[in-house]
Short mmCIF file of C-alpha atoms and ligand atoms in Angstrom, two decimals:
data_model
loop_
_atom_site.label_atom_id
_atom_site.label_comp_id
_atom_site.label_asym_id
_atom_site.label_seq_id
_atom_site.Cartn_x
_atom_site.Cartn_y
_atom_site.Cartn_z
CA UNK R 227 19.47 15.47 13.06
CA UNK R 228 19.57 13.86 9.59
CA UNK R 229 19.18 9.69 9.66
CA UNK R 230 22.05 7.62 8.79
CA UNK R 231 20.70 5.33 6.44
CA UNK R 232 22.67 3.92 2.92
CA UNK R 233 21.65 4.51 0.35
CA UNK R 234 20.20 1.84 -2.19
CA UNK R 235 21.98 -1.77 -1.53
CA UNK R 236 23.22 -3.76 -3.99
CA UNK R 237 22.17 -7.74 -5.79
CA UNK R 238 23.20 -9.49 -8.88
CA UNK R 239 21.41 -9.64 -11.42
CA UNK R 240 19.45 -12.86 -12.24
CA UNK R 241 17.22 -12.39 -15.26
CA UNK R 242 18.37 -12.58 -18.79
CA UNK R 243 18.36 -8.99 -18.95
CA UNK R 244 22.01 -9.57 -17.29
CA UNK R 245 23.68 -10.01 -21.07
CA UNK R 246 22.81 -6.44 -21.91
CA UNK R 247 23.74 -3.83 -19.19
CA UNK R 248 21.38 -1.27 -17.99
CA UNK R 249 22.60 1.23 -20.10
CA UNK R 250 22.34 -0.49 -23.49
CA UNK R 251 18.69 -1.73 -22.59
CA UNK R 252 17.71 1.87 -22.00
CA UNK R 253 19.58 2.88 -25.32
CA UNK R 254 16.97 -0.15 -27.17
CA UNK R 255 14.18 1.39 -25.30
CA UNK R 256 14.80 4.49 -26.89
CA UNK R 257 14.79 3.25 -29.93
CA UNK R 258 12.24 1.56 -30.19
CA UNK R 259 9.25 2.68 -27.87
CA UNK R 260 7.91 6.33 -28.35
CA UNK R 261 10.17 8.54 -25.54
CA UNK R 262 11.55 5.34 -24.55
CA UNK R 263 9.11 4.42 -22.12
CA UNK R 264 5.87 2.06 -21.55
CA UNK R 265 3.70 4.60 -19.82
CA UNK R 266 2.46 8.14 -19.65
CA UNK R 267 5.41 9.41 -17.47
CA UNK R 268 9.35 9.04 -17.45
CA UNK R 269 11.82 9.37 -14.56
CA UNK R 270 14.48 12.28 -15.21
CA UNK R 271 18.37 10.38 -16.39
CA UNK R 272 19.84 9.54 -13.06
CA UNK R 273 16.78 7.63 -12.27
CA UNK R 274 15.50 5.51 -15.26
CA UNK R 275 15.69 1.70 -14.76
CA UNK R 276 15.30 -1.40 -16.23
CA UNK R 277 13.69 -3.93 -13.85
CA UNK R 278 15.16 -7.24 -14.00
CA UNK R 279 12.79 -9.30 -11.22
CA UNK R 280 10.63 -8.99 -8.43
CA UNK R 281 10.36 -11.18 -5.11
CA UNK R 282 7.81 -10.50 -2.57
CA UNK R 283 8.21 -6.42 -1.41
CA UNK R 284 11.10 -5.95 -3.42
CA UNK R 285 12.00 -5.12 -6.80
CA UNK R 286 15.88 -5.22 -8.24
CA UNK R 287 16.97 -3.47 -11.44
CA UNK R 288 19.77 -4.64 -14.24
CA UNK R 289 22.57 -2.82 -12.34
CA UNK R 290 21.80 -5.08 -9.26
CA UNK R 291 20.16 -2.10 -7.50
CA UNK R 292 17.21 -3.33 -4.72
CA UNK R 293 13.88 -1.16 -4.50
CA UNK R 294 11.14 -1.48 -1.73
CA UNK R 295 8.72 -1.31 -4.02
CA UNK R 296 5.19 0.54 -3.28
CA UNK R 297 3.71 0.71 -6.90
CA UNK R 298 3.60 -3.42 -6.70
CA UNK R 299 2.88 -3.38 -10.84
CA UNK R 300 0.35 -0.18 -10.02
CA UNK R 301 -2.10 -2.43 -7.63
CA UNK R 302 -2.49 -6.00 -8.71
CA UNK R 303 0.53 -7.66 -6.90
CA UNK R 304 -1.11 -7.62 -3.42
CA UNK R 305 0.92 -10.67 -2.72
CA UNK R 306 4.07 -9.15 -3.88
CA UNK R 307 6.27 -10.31 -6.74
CA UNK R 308 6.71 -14.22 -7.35
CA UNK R 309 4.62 -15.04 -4.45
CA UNK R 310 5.49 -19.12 -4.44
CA UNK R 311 1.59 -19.71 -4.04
CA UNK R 312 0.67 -17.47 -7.12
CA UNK R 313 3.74 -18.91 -9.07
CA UNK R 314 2.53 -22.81 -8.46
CA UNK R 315 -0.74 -21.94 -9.74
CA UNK R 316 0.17 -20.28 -12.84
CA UNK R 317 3.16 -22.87 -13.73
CA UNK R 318 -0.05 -26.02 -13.26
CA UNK R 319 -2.00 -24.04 -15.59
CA UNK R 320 0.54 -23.54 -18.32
CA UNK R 321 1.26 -27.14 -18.87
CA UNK R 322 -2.40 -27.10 -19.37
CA UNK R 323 -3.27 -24.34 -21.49
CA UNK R 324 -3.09 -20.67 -21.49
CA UNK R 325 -6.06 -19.54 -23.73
CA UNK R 326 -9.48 -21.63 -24.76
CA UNK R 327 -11.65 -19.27 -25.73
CA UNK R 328 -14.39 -21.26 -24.14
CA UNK R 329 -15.25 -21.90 -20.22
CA UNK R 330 -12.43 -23.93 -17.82
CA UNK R 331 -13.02 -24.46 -14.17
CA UNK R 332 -10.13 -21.58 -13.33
CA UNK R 333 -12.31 -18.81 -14.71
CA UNK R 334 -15.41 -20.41 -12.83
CA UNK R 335 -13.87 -20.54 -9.53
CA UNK R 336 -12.80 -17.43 -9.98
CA UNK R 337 -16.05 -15.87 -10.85
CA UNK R 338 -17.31 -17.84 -7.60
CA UNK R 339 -15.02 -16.71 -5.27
CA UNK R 340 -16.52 -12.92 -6.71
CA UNK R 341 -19.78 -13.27 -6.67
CA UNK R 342 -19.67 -14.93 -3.17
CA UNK R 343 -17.68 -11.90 -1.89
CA UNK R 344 -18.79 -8.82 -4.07
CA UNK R 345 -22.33 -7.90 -2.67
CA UNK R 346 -23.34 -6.34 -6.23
CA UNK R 347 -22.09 -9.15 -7.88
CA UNK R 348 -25.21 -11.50 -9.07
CA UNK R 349 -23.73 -12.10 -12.50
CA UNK R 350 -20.28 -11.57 -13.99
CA UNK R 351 -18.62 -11.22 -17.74
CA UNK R 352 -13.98 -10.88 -17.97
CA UNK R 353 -12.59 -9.46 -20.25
CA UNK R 354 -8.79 -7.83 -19.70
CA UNK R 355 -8.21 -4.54 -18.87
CA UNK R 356 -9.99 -1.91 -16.46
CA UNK R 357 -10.34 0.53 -19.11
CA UNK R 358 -12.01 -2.21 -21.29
CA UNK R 359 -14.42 -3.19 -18.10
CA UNK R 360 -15.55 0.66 -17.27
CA UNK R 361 -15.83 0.92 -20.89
CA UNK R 362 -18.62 -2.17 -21.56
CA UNK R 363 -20.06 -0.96 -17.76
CA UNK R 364 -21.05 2.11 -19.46
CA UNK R 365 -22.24 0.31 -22.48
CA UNK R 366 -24.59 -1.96 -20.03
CA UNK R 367 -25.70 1.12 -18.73
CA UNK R 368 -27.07 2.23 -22.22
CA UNK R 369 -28.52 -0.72 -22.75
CA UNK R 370 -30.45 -1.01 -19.91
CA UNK R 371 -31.73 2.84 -19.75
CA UNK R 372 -32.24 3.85 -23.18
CA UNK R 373 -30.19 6.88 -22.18
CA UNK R 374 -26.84 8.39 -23.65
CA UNK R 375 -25.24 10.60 -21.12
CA UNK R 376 -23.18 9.38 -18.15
CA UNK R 377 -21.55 11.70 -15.35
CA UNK R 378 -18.11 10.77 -13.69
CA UNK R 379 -16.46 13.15 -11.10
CA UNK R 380 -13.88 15.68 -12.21
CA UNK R 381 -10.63 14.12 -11.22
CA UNK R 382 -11.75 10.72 -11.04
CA UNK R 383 -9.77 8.14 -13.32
CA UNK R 384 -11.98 5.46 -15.09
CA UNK R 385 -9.18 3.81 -17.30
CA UNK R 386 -8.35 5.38 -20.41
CA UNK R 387 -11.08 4.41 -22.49
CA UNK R 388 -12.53 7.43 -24.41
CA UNK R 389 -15.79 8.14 -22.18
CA UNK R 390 -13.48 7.68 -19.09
CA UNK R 391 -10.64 10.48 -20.61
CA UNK R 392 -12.53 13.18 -19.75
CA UNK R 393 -11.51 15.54 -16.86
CA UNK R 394 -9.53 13.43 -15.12
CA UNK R 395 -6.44 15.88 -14.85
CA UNK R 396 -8.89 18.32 -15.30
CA UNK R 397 -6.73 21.92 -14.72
CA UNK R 398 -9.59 23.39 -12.53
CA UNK R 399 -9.36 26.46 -14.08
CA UNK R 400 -12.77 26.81 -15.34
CA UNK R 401 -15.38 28.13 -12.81
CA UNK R 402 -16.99 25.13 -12.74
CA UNK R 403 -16.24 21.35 -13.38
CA UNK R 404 -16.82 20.71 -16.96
CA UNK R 405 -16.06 17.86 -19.53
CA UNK R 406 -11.98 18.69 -20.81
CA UNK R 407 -10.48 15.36 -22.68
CA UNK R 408 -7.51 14.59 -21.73
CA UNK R 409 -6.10 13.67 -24.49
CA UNK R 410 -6.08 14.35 -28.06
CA UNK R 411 -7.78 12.09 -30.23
CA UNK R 412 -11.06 12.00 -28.06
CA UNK R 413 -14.36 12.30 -30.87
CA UNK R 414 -15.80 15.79 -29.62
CA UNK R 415 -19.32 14.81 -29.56
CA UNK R 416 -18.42 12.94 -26.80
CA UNK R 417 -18.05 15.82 -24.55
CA UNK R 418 -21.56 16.08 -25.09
CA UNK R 419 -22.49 12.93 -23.45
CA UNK R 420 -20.28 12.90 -20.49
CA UNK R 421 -21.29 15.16 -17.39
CA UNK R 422 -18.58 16.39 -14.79
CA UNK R 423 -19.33 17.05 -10.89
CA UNK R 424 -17.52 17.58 -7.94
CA UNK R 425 -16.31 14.03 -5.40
CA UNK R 426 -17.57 14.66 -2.46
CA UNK R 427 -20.36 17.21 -3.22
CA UNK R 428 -23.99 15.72 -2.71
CA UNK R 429 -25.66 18.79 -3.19
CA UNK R 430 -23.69 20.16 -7.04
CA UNK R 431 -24.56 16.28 -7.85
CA UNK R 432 -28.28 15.96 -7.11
CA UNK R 433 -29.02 19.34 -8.77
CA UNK R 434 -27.19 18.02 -12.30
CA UNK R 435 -28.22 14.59 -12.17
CA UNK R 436 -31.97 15.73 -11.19
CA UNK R 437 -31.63 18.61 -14.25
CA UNK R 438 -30.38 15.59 -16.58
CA UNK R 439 -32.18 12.93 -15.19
CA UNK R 440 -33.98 11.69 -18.66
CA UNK R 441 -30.91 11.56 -20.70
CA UNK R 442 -28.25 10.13 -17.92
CA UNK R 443 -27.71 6.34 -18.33
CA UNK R 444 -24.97 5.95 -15.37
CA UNK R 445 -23.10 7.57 -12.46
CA UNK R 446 -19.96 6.04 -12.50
CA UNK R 447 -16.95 6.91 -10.01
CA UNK R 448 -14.26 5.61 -8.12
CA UNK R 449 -16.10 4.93 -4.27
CA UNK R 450 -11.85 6.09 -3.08
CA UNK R 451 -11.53 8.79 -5.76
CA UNK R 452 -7.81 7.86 -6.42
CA UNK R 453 -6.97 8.74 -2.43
CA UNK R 454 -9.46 10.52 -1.41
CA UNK R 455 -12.37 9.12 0.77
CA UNK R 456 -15.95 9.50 0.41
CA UNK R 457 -17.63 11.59 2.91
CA UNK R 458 -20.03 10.13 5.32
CA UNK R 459 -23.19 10.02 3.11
CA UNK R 460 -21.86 10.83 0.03
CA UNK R 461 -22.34 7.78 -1.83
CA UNK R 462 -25.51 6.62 0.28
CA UNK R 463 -26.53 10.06 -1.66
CA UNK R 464 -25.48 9.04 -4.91
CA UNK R 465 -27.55 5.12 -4.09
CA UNK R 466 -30.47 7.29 -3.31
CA UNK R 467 -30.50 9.66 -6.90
CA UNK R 468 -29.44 6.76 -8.95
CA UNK R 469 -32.61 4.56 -7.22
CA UNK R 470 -34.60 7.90 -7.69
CA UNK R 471 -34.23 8.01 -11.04
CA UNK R 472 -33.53 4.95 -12.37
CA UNK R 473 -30.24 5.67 -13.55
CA UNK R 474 -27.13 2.87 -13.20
CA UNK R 475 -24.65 3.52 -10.28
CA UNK R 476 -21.36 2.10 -11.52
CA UNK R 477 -18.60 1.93 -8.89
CA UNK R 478 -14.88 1.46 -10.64
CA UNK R 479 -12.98 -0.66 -7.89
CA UNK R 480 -10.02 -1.41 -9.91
CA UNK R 481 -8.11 -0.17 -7.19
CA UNK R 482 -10.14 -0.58 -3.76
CA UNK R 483 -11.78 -4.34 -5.24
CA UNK R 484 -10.14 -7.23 -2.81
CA UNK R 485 -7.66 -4.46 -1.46
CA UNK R 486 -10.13 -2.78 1.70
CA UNK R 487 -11.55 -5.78 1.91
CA UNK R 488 -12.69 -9.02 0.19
CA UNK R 489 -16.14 -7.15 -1.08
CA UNK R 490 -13.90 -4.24 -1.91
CA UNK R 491 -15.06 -0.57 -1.60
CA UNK R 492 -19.15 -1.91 -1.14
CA UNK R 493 -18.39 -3.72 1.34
CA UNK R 494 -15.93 -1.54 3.12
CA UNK R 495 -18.87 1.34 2.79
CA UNK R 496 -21.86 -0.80 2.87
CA UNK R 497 -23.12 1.10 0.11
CA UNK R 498 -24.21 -1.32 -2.82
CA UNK R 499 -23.60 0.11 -6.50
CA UNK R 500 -25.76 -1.61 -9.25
CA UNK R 501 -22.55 -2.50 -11.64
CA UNK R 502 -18.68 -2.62 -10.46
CA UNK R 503 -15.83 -3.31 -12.47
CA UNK R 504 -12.77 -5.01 -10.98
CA UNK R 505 -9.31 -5.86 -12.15
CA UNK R 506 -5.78 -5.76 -11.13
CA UNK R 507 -6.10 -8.19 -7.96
CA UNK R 508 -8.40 -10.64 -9.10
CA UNK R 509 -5.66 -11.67 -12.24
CA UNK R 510 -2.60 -11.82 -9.74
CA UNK R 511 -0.70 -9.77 -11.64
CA UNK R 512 -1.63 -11.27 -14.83
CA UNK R 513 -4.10 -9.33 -17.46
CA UNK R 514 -7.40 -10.05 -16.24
CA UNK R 515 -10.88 -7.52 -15.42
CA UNK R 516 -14.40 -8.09 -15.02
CA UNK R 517 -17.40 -6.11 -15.03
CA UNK R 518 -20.12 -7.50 -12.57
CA UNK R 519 -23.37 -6.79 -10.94
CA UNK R 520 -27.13 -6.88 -11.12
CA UNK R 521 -28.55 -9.83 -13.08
CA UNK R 522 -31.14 -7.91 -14.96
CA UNK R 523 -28.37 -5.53 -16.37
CA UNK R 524 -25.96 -8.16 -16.79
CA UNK R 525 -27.48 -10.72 -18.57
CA UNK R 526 -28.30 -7.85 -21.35
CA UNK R 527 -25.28 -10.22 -22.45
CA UNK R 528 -26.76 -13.38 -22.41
CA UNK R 529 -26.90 -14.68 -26.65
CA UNK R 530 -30.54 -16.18 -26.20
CA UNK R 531 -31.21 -12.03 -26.53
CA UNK R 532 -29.13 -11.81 -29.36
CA UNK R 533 -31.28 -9.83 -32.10
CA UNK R 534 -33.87 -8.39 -29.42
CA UNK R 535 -33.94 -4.58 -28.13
CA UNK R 536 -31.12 -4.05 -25.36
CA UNK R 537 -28.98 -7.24 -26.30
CA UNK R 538 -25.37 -6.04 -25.64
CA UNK R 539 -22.32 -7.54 -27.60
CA UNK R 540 -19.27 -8.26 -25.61
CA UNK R 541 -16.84 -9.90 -26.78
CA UNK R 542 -13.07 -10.14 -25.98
CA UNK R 543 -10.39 -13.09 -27.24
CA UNK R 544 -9.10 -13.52 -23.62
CA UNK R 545 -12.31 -12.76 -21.58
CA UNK R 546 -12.70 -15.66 -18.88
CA UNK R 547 -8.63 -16.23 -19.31
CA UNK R 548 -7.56 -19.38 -17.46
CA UNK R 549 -4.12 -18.34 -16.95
CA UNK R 550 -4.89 -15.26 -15.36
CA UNK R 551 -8.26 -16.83 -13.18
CA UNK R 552 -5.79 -19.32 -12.02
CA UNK R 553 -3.12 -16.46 -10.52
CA UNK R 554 -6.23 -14.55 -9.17
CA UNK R 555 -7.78 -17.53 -7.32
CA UNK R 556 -4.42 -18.11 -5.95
CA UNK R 557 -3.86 -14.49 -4.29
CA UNK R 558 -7.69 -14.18 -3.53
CA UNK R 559 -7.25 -17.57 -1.47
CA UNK R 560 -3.98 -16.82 -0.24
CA UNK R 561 -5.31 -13.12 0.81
CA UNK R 562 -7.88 -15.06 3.04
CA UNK R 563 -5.56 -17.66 4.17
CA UNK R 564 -3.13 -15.52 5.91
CA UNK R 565 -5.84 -12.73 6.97
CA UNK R 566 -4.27 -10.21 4.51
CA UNK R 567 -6.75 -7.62 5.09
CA UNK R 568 -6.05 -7.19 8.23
CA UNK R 569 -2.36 -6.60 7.69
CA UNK R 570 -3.36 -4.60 5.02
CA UNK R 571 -4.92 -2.01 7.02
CA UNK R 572 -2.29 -2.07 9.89
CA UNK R 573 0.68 -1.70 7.65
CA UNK R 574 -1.74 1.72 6.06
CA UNK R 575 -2.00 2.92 9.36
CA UNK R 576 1.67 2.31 10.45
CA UNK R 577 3.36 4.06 7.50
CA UNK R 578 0.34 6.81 7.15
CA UNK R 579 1.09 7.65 10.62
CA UNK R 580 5.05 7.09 10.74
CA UNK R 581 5.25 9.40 7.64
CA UNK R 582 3.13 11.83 8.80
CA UNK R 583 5.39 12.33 12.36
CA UNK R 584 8.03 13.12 10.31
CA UNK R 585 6.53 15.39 8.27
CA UNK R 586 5.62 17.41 11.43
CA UNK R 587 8.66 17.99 12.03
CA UNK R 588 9.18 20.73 9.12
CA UNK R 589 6.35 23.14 9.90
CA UNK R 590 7.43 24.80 7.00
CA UNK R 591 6.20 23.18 4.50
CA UNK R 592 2.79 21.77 5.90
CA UNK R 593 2.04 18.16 4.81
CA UNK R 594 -0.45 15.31 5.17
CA UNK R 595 -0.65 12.03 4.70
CA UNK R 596 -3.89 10.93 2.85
CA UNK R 597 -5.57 7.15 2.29
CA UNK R 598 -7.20 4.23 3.46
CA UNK R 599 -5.86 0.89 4.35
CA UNK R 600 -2.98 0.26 1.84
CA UNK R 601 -3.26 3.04 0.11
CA UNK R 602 -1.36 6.56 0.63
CA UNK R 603 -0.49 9.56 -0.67
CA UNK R 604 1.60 12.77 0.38
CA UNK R 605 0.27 16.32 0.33
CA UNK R 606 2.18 19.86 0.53
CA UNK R 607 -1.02 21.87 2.20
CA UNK R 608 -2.56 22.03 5.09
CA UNK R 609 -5.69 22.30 3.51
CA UNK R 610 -8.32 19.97 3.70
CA UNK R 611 -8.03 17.75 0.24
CA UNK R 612 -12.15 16.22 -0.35
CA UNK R 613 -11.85 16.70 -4.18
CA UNK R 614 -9.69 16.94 -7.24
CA UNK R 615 -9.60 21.16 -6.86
CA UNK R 616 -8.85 20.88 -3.81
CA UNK R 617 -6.40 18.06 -4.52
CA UNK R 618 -4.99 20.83 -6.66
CA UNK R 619 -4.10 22.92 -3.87
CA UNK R 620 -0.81 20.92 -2.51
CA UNK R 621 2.61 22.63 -3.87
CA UNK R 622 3.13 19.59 -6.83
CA UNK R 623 6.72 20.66 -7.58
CA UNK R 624 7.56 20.16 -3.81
CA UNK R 625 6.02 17.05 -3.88
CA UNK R 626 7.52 15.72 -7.06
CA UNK R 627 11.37 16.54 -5.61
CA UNK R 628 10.65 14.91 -1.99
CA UNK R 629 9.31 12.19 -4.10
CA UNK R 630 12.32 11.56 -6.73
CA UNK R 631 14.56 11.44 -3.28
CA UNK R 632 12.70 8.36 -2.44
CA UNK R 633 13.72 6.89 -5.49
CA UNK R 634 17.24 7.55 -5.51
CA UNK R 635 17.75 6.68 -2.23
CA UNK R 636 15.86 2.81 -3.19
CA UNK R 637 12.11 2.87 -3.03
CA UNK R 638 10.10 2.29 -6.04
CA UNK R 639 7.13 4.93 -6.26
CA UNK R 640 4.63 6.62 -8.03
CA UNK R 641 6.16 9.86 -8.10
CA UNK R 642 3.68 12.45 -7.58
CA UNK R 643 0.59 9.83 -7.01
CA UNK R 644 -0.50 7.61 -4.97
CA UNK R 645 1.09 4.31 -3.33
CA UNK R 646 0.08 0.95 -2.45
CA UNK R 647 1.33 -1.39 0.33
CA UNK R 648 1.42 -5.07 -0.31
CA UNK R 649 0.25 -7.50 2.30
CA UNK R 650 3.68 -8.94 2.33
CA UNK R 651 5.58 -5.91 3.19
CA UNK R 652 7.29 -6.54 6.62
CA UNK R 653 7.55 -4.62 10.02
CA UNK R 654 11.30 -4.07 8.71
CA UNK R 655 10.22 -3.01 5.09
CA UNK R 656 7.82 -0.11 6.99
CA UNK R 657 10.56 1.16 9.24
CA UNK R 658 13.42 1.23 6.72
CA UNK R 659 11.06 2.96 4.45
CA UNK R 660 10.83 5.70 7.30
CA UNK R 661 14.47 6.26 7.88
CA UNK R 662 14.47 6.68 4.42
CA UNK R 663 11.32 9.23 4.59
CA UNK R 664 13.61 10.77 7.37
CA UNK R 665 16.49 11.31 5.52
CA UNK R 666 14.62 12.35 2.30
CA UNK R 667 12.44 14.72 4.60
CA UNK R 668 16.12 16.30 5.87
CA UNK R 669 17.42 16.47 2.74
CA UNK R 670 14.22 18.02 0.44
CA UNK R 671 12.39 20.37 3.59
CA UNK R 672 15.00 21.67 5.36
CA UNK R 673 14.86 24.39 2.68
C1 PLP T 1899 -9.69 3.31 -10.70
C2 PLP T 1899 -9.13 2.76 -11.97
N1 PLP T 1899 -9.97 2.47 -12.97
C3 PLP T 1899 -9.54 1.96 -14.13
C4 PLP T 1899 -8.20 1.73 -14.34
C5 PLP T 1899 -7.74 1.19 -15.66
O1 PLP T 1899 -7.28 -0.12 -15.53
P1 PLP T 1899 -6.31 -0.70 -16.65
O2 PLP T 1899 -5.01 0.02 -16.49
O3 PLP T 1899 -6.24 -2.16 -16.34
O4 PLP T 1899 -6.95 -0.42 -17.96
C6 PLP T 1899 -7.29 2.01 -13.33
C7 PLP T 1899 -5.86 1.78 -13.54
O5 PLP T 1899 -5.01 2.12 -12.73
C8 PLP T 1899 -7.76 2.56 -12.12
O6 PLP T 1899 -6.93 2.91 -11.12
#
């Protein structure tokens, strides 16, 4: 039987945005921004919105509409929106200055609270963005080997740096996983330096990494390649070739840093990566990423080498930011406070599981529910799903319908990717969000 459950309820508007209505803002924004949007994707009509504020789970549009919101900014707000904590910090640190361009005691305790929980982490260096991080982790990685080449994993997502842009919605239609940019723009001679293997395939990796060995400066991937665990052994493997041949194993925890636990994906895995970059958590929402790991890479860095072979320039006008430290002590202290990773985890399981029961129940369009403690994404296959080919496999138009549905009917996803629960998503958020996935499921399925 199909759930009763309303549709999207309604608030009133609070932000300023209230002067212009929904409608006229969306005219402005396509006038002014290229296909009227801020990103690389753009809801259909009936579904575009303006968001007008945020408070803990929850996000509410111009038009007063409420949204349980799983994209939480795409990762950093682990807190949720406006947490009070996260809010008090930032508002003390404004009336003292937003930008020095020199050290403050906000960008130090941040970068002890990381190196105290980050097992690679013996020395650190901000700067703003993931892409920017992976980016200068690669650059480290030159320095420090004398080598060029680096190999990421086809399917993996590094930030959108021009190294990191290379097969990451790679169509799979070659025989084999090789570099395609993807996106225009992209110098060509850089497909020469960047190798492509398959997640989740020890064996395809140690035979191009061992044929490659002498030119490859870094191994860099995502340790949760966007939702998709690592086998058992599989990055243990990659620790062992990278020690083998002294090339730089670079894990990109954007997402998985402070989200599966406080060491992030290294600690989770108990496999150590020489470098790691880190970002949307540890600014609280506000600009902030950091590349850290072993000293004798990292202080490549350091301006006493200024001027000698391997000295590395990195520079950035908000690198060691004290506005954004200050949010991300805040949520990494608050995270620890209320034992956030545990909740973390259980809410995972709860709506990995809850989802997936209801998917059962249309055999006909076979379904699973990948991810690891907040993170989760839907699949139409029954196939097993270890890399981005076989990723590939689940029917993406299917997918993209049942996932639209969730939007209209008031829950704020990544349509098509993958979602993130916040540690302040309630019991109630998680089982409204399934009557929701019921009636959706009816609805989109049934078919
Ligand atoms: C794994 C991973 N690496 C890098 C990035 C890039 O981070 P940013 O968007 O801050 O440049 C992202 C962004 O979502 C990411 O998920």
């Amino acid at each position: 039987m199909e759930a009763t459950i309303e549709s999207k309820t309604k608030h009133d508007a609070i932000g300023k945005a209230k002067t212009l209505t929904e409608e006229e803002l969306l005219s402005q924004a396509a006038s002014f921004l290229p296909g009227g949007v801020l990103h690389a994707w753009k809801f259909p009509p009936d579904l575009q919105f303006v968001v007008d504020y945020g408070k803990g789970s929850r996000i509410y549009d111009v038009s007063g509409n409420e949204y349980i919101d799983y994209v939480i900014g795409s990762g950093p707000m682990i807190l949720g929106h406006a947490h009070p904590v996260v809010v008090a910090a930032v508002q003390k640190q404004i009336e003292l200055g937003a930008s020095f361009y020199q050290l403050n005691s906000p960008i130090l305790q941040l970068a002890e609270r990381i190196t105290k929980s980050v097992p690679c982490a013996e020395r650190i260096r901000f700067s703003s963005t993931g892409g920017e991080a992976t980016f200068y982790a690669l650059r480290f990685s030159r320095a420090y080997t004398g080598r060029d080449k680096i190999l990421k994993f086809e399917g993996g997502f590094q930030g959108a740096n021009d190294y990191a842009m290379m097969s990451f919605s790679a169509s799979g239609r070659t025989d084999f996983p090789y570099p395609e940019p993807d996106s225009y723009g992209i110098p060509r001679c850089l497909q020469d330096e960047v190798l492509i293997a398959p997640f989740n395939d020890l064996a395809m990796t140690t035979s191009i990494v061992s044929e490659h060995a002498d030119q490859l400066a870094a191994i860099i991937l995502e340790p949760v390649q966007r939702y998709i665990e690592p086998k058992p052994g599989f990055l243990q493997g990659l620790r062992d070739l990278a020690t083998k041949y002294g090339i730089v194993l670079i894990y990109d925890e954007l997402v998985t840093g402070f989200r599966l636990a406080p060491g992030g994906a290294q600690e989770y895995y108990g496999v150590v990566p020489d470098l790691a970059c880190l970002g949307k958590i540890i600014g609280g929402g506000l600009p902030l990423s950091a590349i850290c790991g072993k000293k004798q890479i990292m202080d490549a860095c350091d301006p006493a080498r200024r001027g000698t072979p391997g000295y590395v320039v990195h520079m950035g006008t908000l690198n060691g930011n004290p506005l954004a430290a200050a949010a991300g002590v805040a949520t990494i202290d608050e995270m620890n406070r209320i034992n956030g990773y545990a909740r973390l985890h259980k809410l995972g399981k709860d709506l990995r599981e809850g989802i997936q029961k209801i998917l059962n129940r249309h055999p006909n369009h076979p379904a699973q529910v990948i991810g690891v403690g907040p993170l989760f994404y839907i699949a139409f296959t029954a196939q097993p799903i270890f890399d981005h080919r076989s990723g590939l496999k689940g029917d993406a138009k299917l997918r993209r319908e049942f996932d639209m549905e969730w939007v209209r009917n008031g829950i704020f996803i990544n349509v098509g990717g993958r979602h993130y629960i916040s540690a302040v998503h309630t019991d109630e958020d998680i089982q409204r969000t399934l009557a929701i996935v019921e009636k959706v499921a009816w609805k989109v399925l049934r078919k």
